[in-house]
Amino acid sequence: MRDMTTDIGDGIIRVALVGAPNCGKTSLFNALTGANQRVGNYSGVTVERKVGMAQTPAGRTLRITDLPGTYSLRARSPDEVVTREIILGTRADAEPIDLLMVVVDATHLRPGLRLARELRDCGLPLLIVVNMIDIARHRGIEIDLDLLSQEIDLPVVASTAVRRAGMQDLWSRLDTLATAGLPPRVASGWAPPTAADLRAALREADRVIALSVRTPERRRSLSEWIDGVLLHPVAGPIILLLIMFAMFQAVFAGAAPLMDAISALIEGVSATISAVLPEGLLRGFLVDGVIAGVGSVVVFLPQIIILFAFILILEDLGYMARAAFLMDRIMGHAGLHGRAFIPLLSSFACAIPGIMSARVIDDEKDRLTTILIAPLMTCSARIPVYTLLIGAFVPARSIGPGIGLQGLVMFGLFAAGVISALLVAFVSRMLFRRHEIAAPLMLDLPDYKVPQARGVLLGLWQRARAFLRRAGTIIFMASVAVWVLSTFPYAPAEATEPAINYSFAAMIGHLLHPLLAPIGFSWEICVALVPGMAAREVAVAGLSTVYAVSGGEGALGTALATHWSLATGVSLIVWYIFAPQCLSTLAVIRRETGSARWMWIAVGYMFGLAYAASFLAYHLVQSLGG
Amino acid sequence: MELRQIDATDRSLSLGEARRGYRGRVVCILPIAGNGRLAPSEMERRLIEMGFIEGVEVSVIHEGPFGRDPIAVRVGEATVAMRRRDAMAILTE
């Protein structure tokens, strides 16, 4: 044990929140820390590390860590390993904890009390927080807190995280505990509980609940009534489909005005710079390099925020677990877990948060499969590429009331992403895991709750910031690199072709060309693909540089349609369904799987698929006369 | 102990075979090696962590839309979604 005393000298009390999934732990964390929190990662694993500061009414400073939800310290997923290591004080990159707050759902005390029993052995002082007491009272559940505390021999306090008044008891209890002085941590006597230990702990929890809780005659709760509709065998899948449809409508149609506004802003900035700075290297660097590159990515912020707003609200509502329930069978055919639905859905915004949320899958192999197929989902970075190419090669014809051909092709590309992801999972299962039995699915379906605006806004803010940080670093550097490659060396004075044709980028393009010619790519496309490795959407900026077109996407589309055959256009669209052209995704796969091997497997299989599919598409369209 | 459990299996129904609307009481948790990826002792512990314990009342309240799988099981105040294959380990009467 590293620290045997609670006083490290700075007077800050280090508190960790622990609890079973869906116990309201995160909203309690938000209530305690307000917006005063930082989200990062634990070193070596992409488990979200949430730490916040809080001030008690008596002026004491608390440093609060929100630990990943867990049923037991036995730890079955990377998340739960972090929880165990922090509680047992064996994690090197985390401070020792002075007080463990065990958050228990007042409407459903059982799992929390069982966990609390297990945590008694870990050597830390415990405080049981019976959260969501308002909902319990509303349902007529009466909890005798004093008797509960006496029976389990631990301090107990009730709270309502979503209301300020509901936090008073907890605050004053924290002050009382701090004034009395927290007992120092003692050596942990925790050992993985056996089935008999767990049984005894659950029986003990049931005994305490029978003594101290009075539950009214059970009637059909609102959640059960809602589930009757949302989990109905016919209505359930239809409603899920409608929700997803509404989500994509909002992402694509709803974000458009905001995206136009951001585009206009970016154009304004670059016009101002052009007006102020003289023609030359600095202006070229700022306008064509930095603003064009970073701007082309920042434009997607509205789409990402809308998609995450949907995901966070559905998650808070408790609907995501229902979606996993409805989709489990279909996912199961592909050898996936019902829980893989959430990471794959997030991947429609961006594969990075999708891959990171795969950590909710406790089975290691299922988790790996999910991580490897997540980049196939149509992320928002593909949208500008698809939009450009569809605009150039698919006629804007109406094929039915309210259904345009271009929109239909876009939908088809999304479907192609989903179907290919499920097929890859299915084939890999058939090839490598044929005789394996599926990992168990055990998923708590929590009661429905009204999402808290504060929690949703905080989550959105954290994700938007992460996205902008990525735009500010990786995409910034890639944009600068593209600009350098396509600017130097300068064209000779007597040059007749666009200057880029004499640059490093052109040399690389010519080098790659023999490899990609069989799938119909011109050397100009090869040039644009080089920067496009950094992030898919950068290829659009790359193409406009290579073809020396300015004046927005419309003009570029027209230029492409005249330079390329239909077969080439289709081939490039198909390439983008599969190709792993996103360095940040690859970096996250590497970090998340803990080895470069899986990253290279992803690179290999995705490029392989892209090449094969583009080859087929190119020759098929050509033979049809394209 | 062993004998009593085996005796119990004769007149009990595995939760994995129960249809929507079924109500019963857990007789024993009896994962069988080879029926799931996890070792029986691990499977047993996970089931207990989800609240399944001898004597507790359970009911099947929903069935999945495709092939009636998975099922949603009410156990105590909780609702747990599980695949039928995994629910086979829970014997009820």
Short mmCIF file of C-alpha atoms in Angstrom, two decimals, chain A residues 286-532:
data_model
loop_
_atom_site.label_atom_id
_atom_site.label_comp_id
_atom_site.label_asym_id
_atom_site.label_seq_id
_atom_site.Cartn_x
_atom_site.Cartn_y
_atom_site.Cartn_z
CA LEU A 286 -2.65 30.25 -44.68
CA VAL A 287 -5.41 30.17 -47.28
CA ASP A 288 -4.72 26.98 -49.26
CA GLY A 289 -2.96 25.05 -46.54
CA VAL A 290 -4.34 25.82 -43.09
CA ILE A 291 -7.80 27.26 -43.68
CA ALA A 292 -8.78 25.03 -46.59
CA GLY A 293 -7.61 21.91 -44.76
CA VAL A 294 -8.84 22.52 -41.23
CA GLY A 295 -11.95 24.30 -42.47
CA SER A 296 -12.99 21.30 -44.55
CA VAL A 297 -13.14 19.27 -41.34
CA VAL A 298 -14.58 21.78 -38.89
CA VAL A 299 -17.59 22.00 -41.22
CA PHE A 300 -18.70 18.59 -39.91
CA LEU A 301 -19.01 19.74 -36.33
CA PRO A 302 -22.81 20.31 -36.56
CA GLN A 303 -23.41 16.80 -37.91
CA ILE A 304 -21.29 15.24 -35.21
CA ILE A 305 -23.01 17.23 -32.48
CA ILE A 306 -26.50 16.30 -33.73
CA LEU A 307 -25.62 12.62 -33.97
CA PHE A 308 -24.13 12.60 -30.50
CA ALA A 309 -27.09 14.52 -29.12
CA PHE A 310 -29.31 11.68 -30.33
CA ILE A 311 -27.00 9.01 -28.96
CA LEU A 312 -26.57 10.69 -25.55
CA ILE A 313 -30.29 11.35 -25.14
CA LEU A 314 -31.24 7.80 -26.17
CA GLU A 315 -28.59 6.46 -23.82
CA ASP A 316 -29.84 8.60 -20.90
CA LEU A 317 -33.41 7.61 -21.63
CA GLY A 318 -32.42 3.98 -21.29
CA TYR A 319 -33.37 3.21 -24.89
CA MET A 320 -29.93 2.07 -26.06
CA ALA A 321 -30.13 -1.11 -23.99
CA ARG A 322 -33.51 -1.80 -25.63
CA ALA A 323 -31.98 -1.26 -29.06
CA ALA A 324 -29.29 -3.79 -28.15
CA PHE A 325 -32.05 -6.21 -27.08
CA LEU A 326 -33.93 -5.79 -30.36
CA MET A 327 -30.81 -6.08 -32.51
CA ASP A 328 -29.09 -8.88 -30.62
CA ARG A 329 -30.33 -11.72 -32.79
CA ILE A 330 -29.30 -10.01 -36.04
CA MET A 331 -25.93 -9.07 -34.59
CA GLY A 332 -25.61 -12.59 -33.23
CA HIS A 333 -25.73 -14.04 -36.73
CA ALA A 334 -22.64 -12.01 -37.54
CA GLY A 335 -20.98 -13.31 -34.39
CA LEU A 336 -21.46 -10.02 -32.61
CA HIS A 337 -22.86 -9.07 -29.29
CA GLY A 338 -26.10 -7.08 -28.98
CA ARG A 339 -24.04 -4.49 -27.17
CA ALA A 340 -21.97 -3.96 -30.33
CA PHE A 341 -24.95 -2.01 -31.64
CA ILE A 342 -24.00 1.12 -29.69
CA PRO A 343 -20.34 1.33 -30.84
CA LEU A 344 -21.43 0.66 -34.42
CA LEU A 345 -24.12 3.34 -34.24
CA SER A 346 -21.61 5.86 -32.86
CA SER A 347 -19.32 4.99 -35.74
CA PHE A 348 -21.77 6.66 -38.11
CA ALA A 349 -20.51 9.94 -36.68
CA CYS A 350 -16.91 8.92 -36.34
CA ALA A 351 -15.21 5.57 -35.88
CA ILE A 352 -13.04 6.92 -33.07
CA PRO A 353 -15.72 7.30 -30.37
CA GLY A 354 -17.29 4.14 -31.78
CA ILE A 355 -14.13 2.13 -31.23
CA MET A 356 -13.72 3.63 -27.80
CA SER A 357 -17.25 2.77 -26.74
CA ALA A 358 -16.60 -0.86 -27.72
CA ARG A 359 -15.20 -1.23 -24.24
CA VAL A 360 -18.72 -1.90 -22.98
CA ILE A 361 -18.33 -5.34 -24.56
CA ASP A 362 -16.85 -7.60 -21.94
CA ASP A 363 -15.81 -10.46 -24.20
CA GLU A 364 -12.36 -9.76 -25.59
CA LYS A 365 -12.87 -11.41 -28.99
CA ASP A 366 -16.27 -9.82 -29.57
CA ARG A 367 -14.74 -6.51 -28.67
CA LEU A 368 -11.91 -6.99 -31.18
CA THR A 369 -14.34 -7.91 -33.96
CA THR A 370 -16.42 -4.82 -33.21
CA ILE A 371 -13.34 -2.59 -33.23
CA LEU A 372 -12.14 -4.01 -36.53
CA ILE A 373 -15.45 -3.52 -38.36
CA ALA A 374 -16.37 -0.15 -36.83
CA PRO A 375 -14.36 1.81 -39.46
CA LEU A 376 -16.57 0.30 -42.19
CA MET A 377 -19.60 2.19 -40.91
CA THR A 378 -20.13 5.32 -42.99
CA CYS A 379 -18.57 8.00 -40.84
CA SER A 380 -19.28 11.68 -41.43
CA ALA A 381 -15.84 12.18 -43.00
CA ARG A 382 -16.95 10.12 -45.98
CA ILE A 383 -19.95 12.37 -46.55
CA PRO A 384 -18.09 15.22 -48.30
CA VAL A 385 -16.35 12.72 -50.58
CA TYR A 386 -19.63 10.95 -51.36
CA THR A 387 -21.43 14.26 -51.83
CA LEU A 388 -18.80 15.45 -54.29
CA LEU A 389 -18.66 12.25 -56.31
CA ILE A 390 -22.41 11.65 -56.33
CA GLY A 391 -22.93 15.25 -57.44
CA ALA A 392 -20.46 14.71 -60.27
CA PHE A 393 -21.53 11.29 -61.52
CA VAL A 394 -25.13 10.63 -60.50
CA PRO A 395 -27.78 12.65 -62.35
CA ALA A 396 -30.11 14.63 -60.07
CA ARG A 397 -33.22 12.82 -61.24
CA SER A 398 -36.36 12.20 -59.30
CA ILE A 399 -37.40 8.57 -59.29
CA GLY A 400 -40.51 8.91 -57.17
CA PRO A 401 -42.38 11.38 -55.01
CA GLY A 402 -39.79 12.87 -52.67
CA ILE A 403 -37.12 10.34 -53.60
CA GLY A 404 -34.17 11.63 -55.58
CA LEU A 405 -31.69 9.33 -57.31
CA GLN A 406 -28.74 11.02 -55.61
CA GLY A 407 -30.25 10.57 -52.17
CA LEU A 408 -30.97 6.96 -52.96
CA VAL A 409 -27.35 6.35 -53.96
CA MET A 410 -26.24 7.99 -50.71
CA PHE A 411 -28.55 5.69 -48.78
CA GLY A 412 -27.16 2.75 -50.74
CA LEU A 413 -23.62 3.70 -49.75
CA PHE A 414 -24.64 3.78 -46.07
CA ALA A 415 -26.30 0.39 -46.45
CA ALA A 416 -23.18 -0.93 -48.19
CA GLY A 417 -21.13 0.11 -45.17
CA VAL A 418 -23.42 -1.66 -42.70
CA ILE A 419 -23.80 -4.81 -44.80
CA SER A 420 -20.09 -5.11 -45.48
CA ALA A 421 -19.32 -4.63 -41.77
CA LEU A 422 -21.73 -7.43 -40.83
CA LEU A 423 -20.38 -9.63 -43.64
CA VAL A 424 -16.78 -9.12 -42.54
CA ALA A 425 -17.78 -10.06 -38.99
CA PHE A 426 -19.64 -13.11 -40.28
CA VAL A 427 -16.80 -14.29 -42.52
CA SER A 428 -14.20 -13.81 -39.79
CA ARG A 429 -16.39 -15.82 -37.46
CA MET A 430 -16.69 -18.60 -40.04
CA LEU A 431 -12.95 -18.56 -40.72
CA PHE A 432 -11.47 -18.22 -37.26
CA ARG A 433 -14.13 -18.90 -34.63
CA ARG A 434 -16.33 -21.45 -36.28
CA HIS A 435 -16.66 -23.80 -33.35
CA GLU A 436 -16.76 -21.19 -30.68
CA ILE A 437 -19.86 -20.66 -28.62
CA ALA A 438 -21.12 -17.12 -28.37
CA ALA A 439 -20.23 -15.15 -25.26
CA PRO A 440 -23.17 -14.65 -22.93
CA LEU A 441 -25.40 -11.61 -23.19
CA MET A 442 -26.62 -10.26 -19.89
CA LEU A 443 -27.84 -6.75 -20.15
CA ASP A 444 -29.62 -4.71 -17.53
CA LEU A 445 -32.66 -2.94 -19.01
CA PRO A 446 -32.86 0.09 -16.72
CA ASP A 447 -36.06 1.98 -15.96
CA TYR A 448 -36.69 4.81 -18.40
CA LYS A 449 -35.55 8.21 -17.17
CA VAL A 450 -35.96 11.73 -18.44
CA PRO A 451 -32.53 12.78 -19.72
CA GLN A 452 -30.89 15.60 -17.77
CA ALA A 453 -30.05 18.60 -19.92
CA ARG A 454 -26.87 19.24 -17.97
CA GLY A 455 -25.51 15.74 -18.50
CA VAL A 456 -26.32 15.78 -22.21
CA LEU A 457 -24.79 19.24 -22.72
CA LEU A 458 -21.66 18.27 -20.80
CA GLY A 459 -21.30 15.13 -22.90
CA LEU A 460 -21.77 17.11 -26.12
CA TRP A 461 -19.26 19.71 -25.06
CA GLN A 462 -16.68 17.05 -24.21
CA ARG A 463 -17.14 15.35 -27.58
CA ALA A 464 -17.11 18.56 -29.58
CA ARG A 465 -13.89 19.57 -27.86
CA ALA A 466 -12.27 16.21 -28.62
CA PHE A 467 -13.27 16.57 -32.27
CA LEU A 468 -11.91 20.11 -32.54
CA ARG A 469 -8.70 19.08 -30.86
CA ARG A 470 -8.30 16.42 -33.53
CA ALA A 471 -8.97 19.01 -36.24
CA GLY A 472 -6.43 21.27 -34.60
CA THR A 473 -3.68 18.67 -34.48
CA ILE A 474 -3.75 15.74 -36.89
CA ILE A 475 -5.76 17.41 -39.60
CA PHE A 476 -3.85 20.65 -39.22
CA MET A 477 -0.55 18.85 -39.68
CA ALA A 478 -1.89 16.83 -42.60
CA SER A 479 -3.14 20.00 -44.29
CA VAL A 480 0.22 21.64 -43.88
CA ALA A 481 1.98 18.54 -45.21
CA VAL A 482 -0.31 18.44 -48.26
CA TRP A 483 0.29 22.06 -48.93
CA VAL A 484 4.08 21.60 -48.71
CA LEU A 485 4.02 18.51 -50.92
CA SER A 486 1.87 20.17 -53.54
CA THR A 487 3.67 23.53 -53.50
CA PHE A 488 7.33 22.51 -53.62
CA PRO A 489 9.37 22.32 -55.69
CA TYR A 490 8.10 25.31 -57.64
CA ALA A 491 7.10 24.90 -61.27
CA PRO A 492 9.77 26.05 -63.73
CA ALA A 493 9.26 29.48 -65.23
CA GLU A 494 8.26 28.14 -68.64
CA ALA A 495 5.67 25.77 -67.13
CA THR A 496 2.47 25.26 -69.07
CA GLU A 497 0.68 22.86 -66.72
CA PRO A 498 -0.70 23.64 -63.23
CA ALA A 499 2.12 24.19 -60.76
CA ILE A 500 1.20 21.12 -58.72
CA ASN A 501 2.22 18.86 -61.61
CA TYR A 502 5.86 19.67 -60.86
CA SER A 503 5.61 19.11 -57.11
CA PHE A 504 6.50 16.27 -54.75
CA ALA A 505 2.83 15.31 -54.65
CA ALA A 506 2.87 14.70 -58.39
CA MET A 507 5.97 12.50 -58.03
CA ILE A 508 4.28 10.40 -55.37
CA GLY A 509 1.14 10.21 -57.51
CA HIS A 510 3.10 8.96 -60.49
CA LEU A 511 4.84 6.43 -58.26
CA LEU A 512 1.52 5.05 -56.99
CA HIS A 513 -0.21 5.21 -60.34
CA PRO A 514 0.88 1.81 -61.78
CA LEU A 515 -0.52 0.13 -58.65
CA LEU A 516 -3.89 1.88 -58.82
CA ALA A 517 -4.31 2.12 -62.60
CA PRO A 518 -6.04 -1.32 -62.76
CA ILE A 519 -8.88 0.09 -60.68
CA GLY A 520 -9.22 3.09 -62.95
CA PHE A 521 -7.50 5.78 -60.88
CA SER A 522 -5.71 8.57 -62.70
CA TRP A 523 -2.43 9.84 -61.29
CA GLU A 524 -4.23 12.92 -60.07
CA ILE A 525 -6.44 10.75 -57.87
CA CYS A 526 -3.33 9.05 -56.52
CA VAL A 527 -1.98 12.48 -55.57
CA ALA A 528 -5.18 13.36 -53.73
CA LEU A 529 -5.17 9.99 -51.93
CA VAL A 530 -1.81 10.72 -50.33
CA PRO A 531 -3.09 13.53 -48.09
CA GLY A 532 -6.38 11.65 -47.90
#
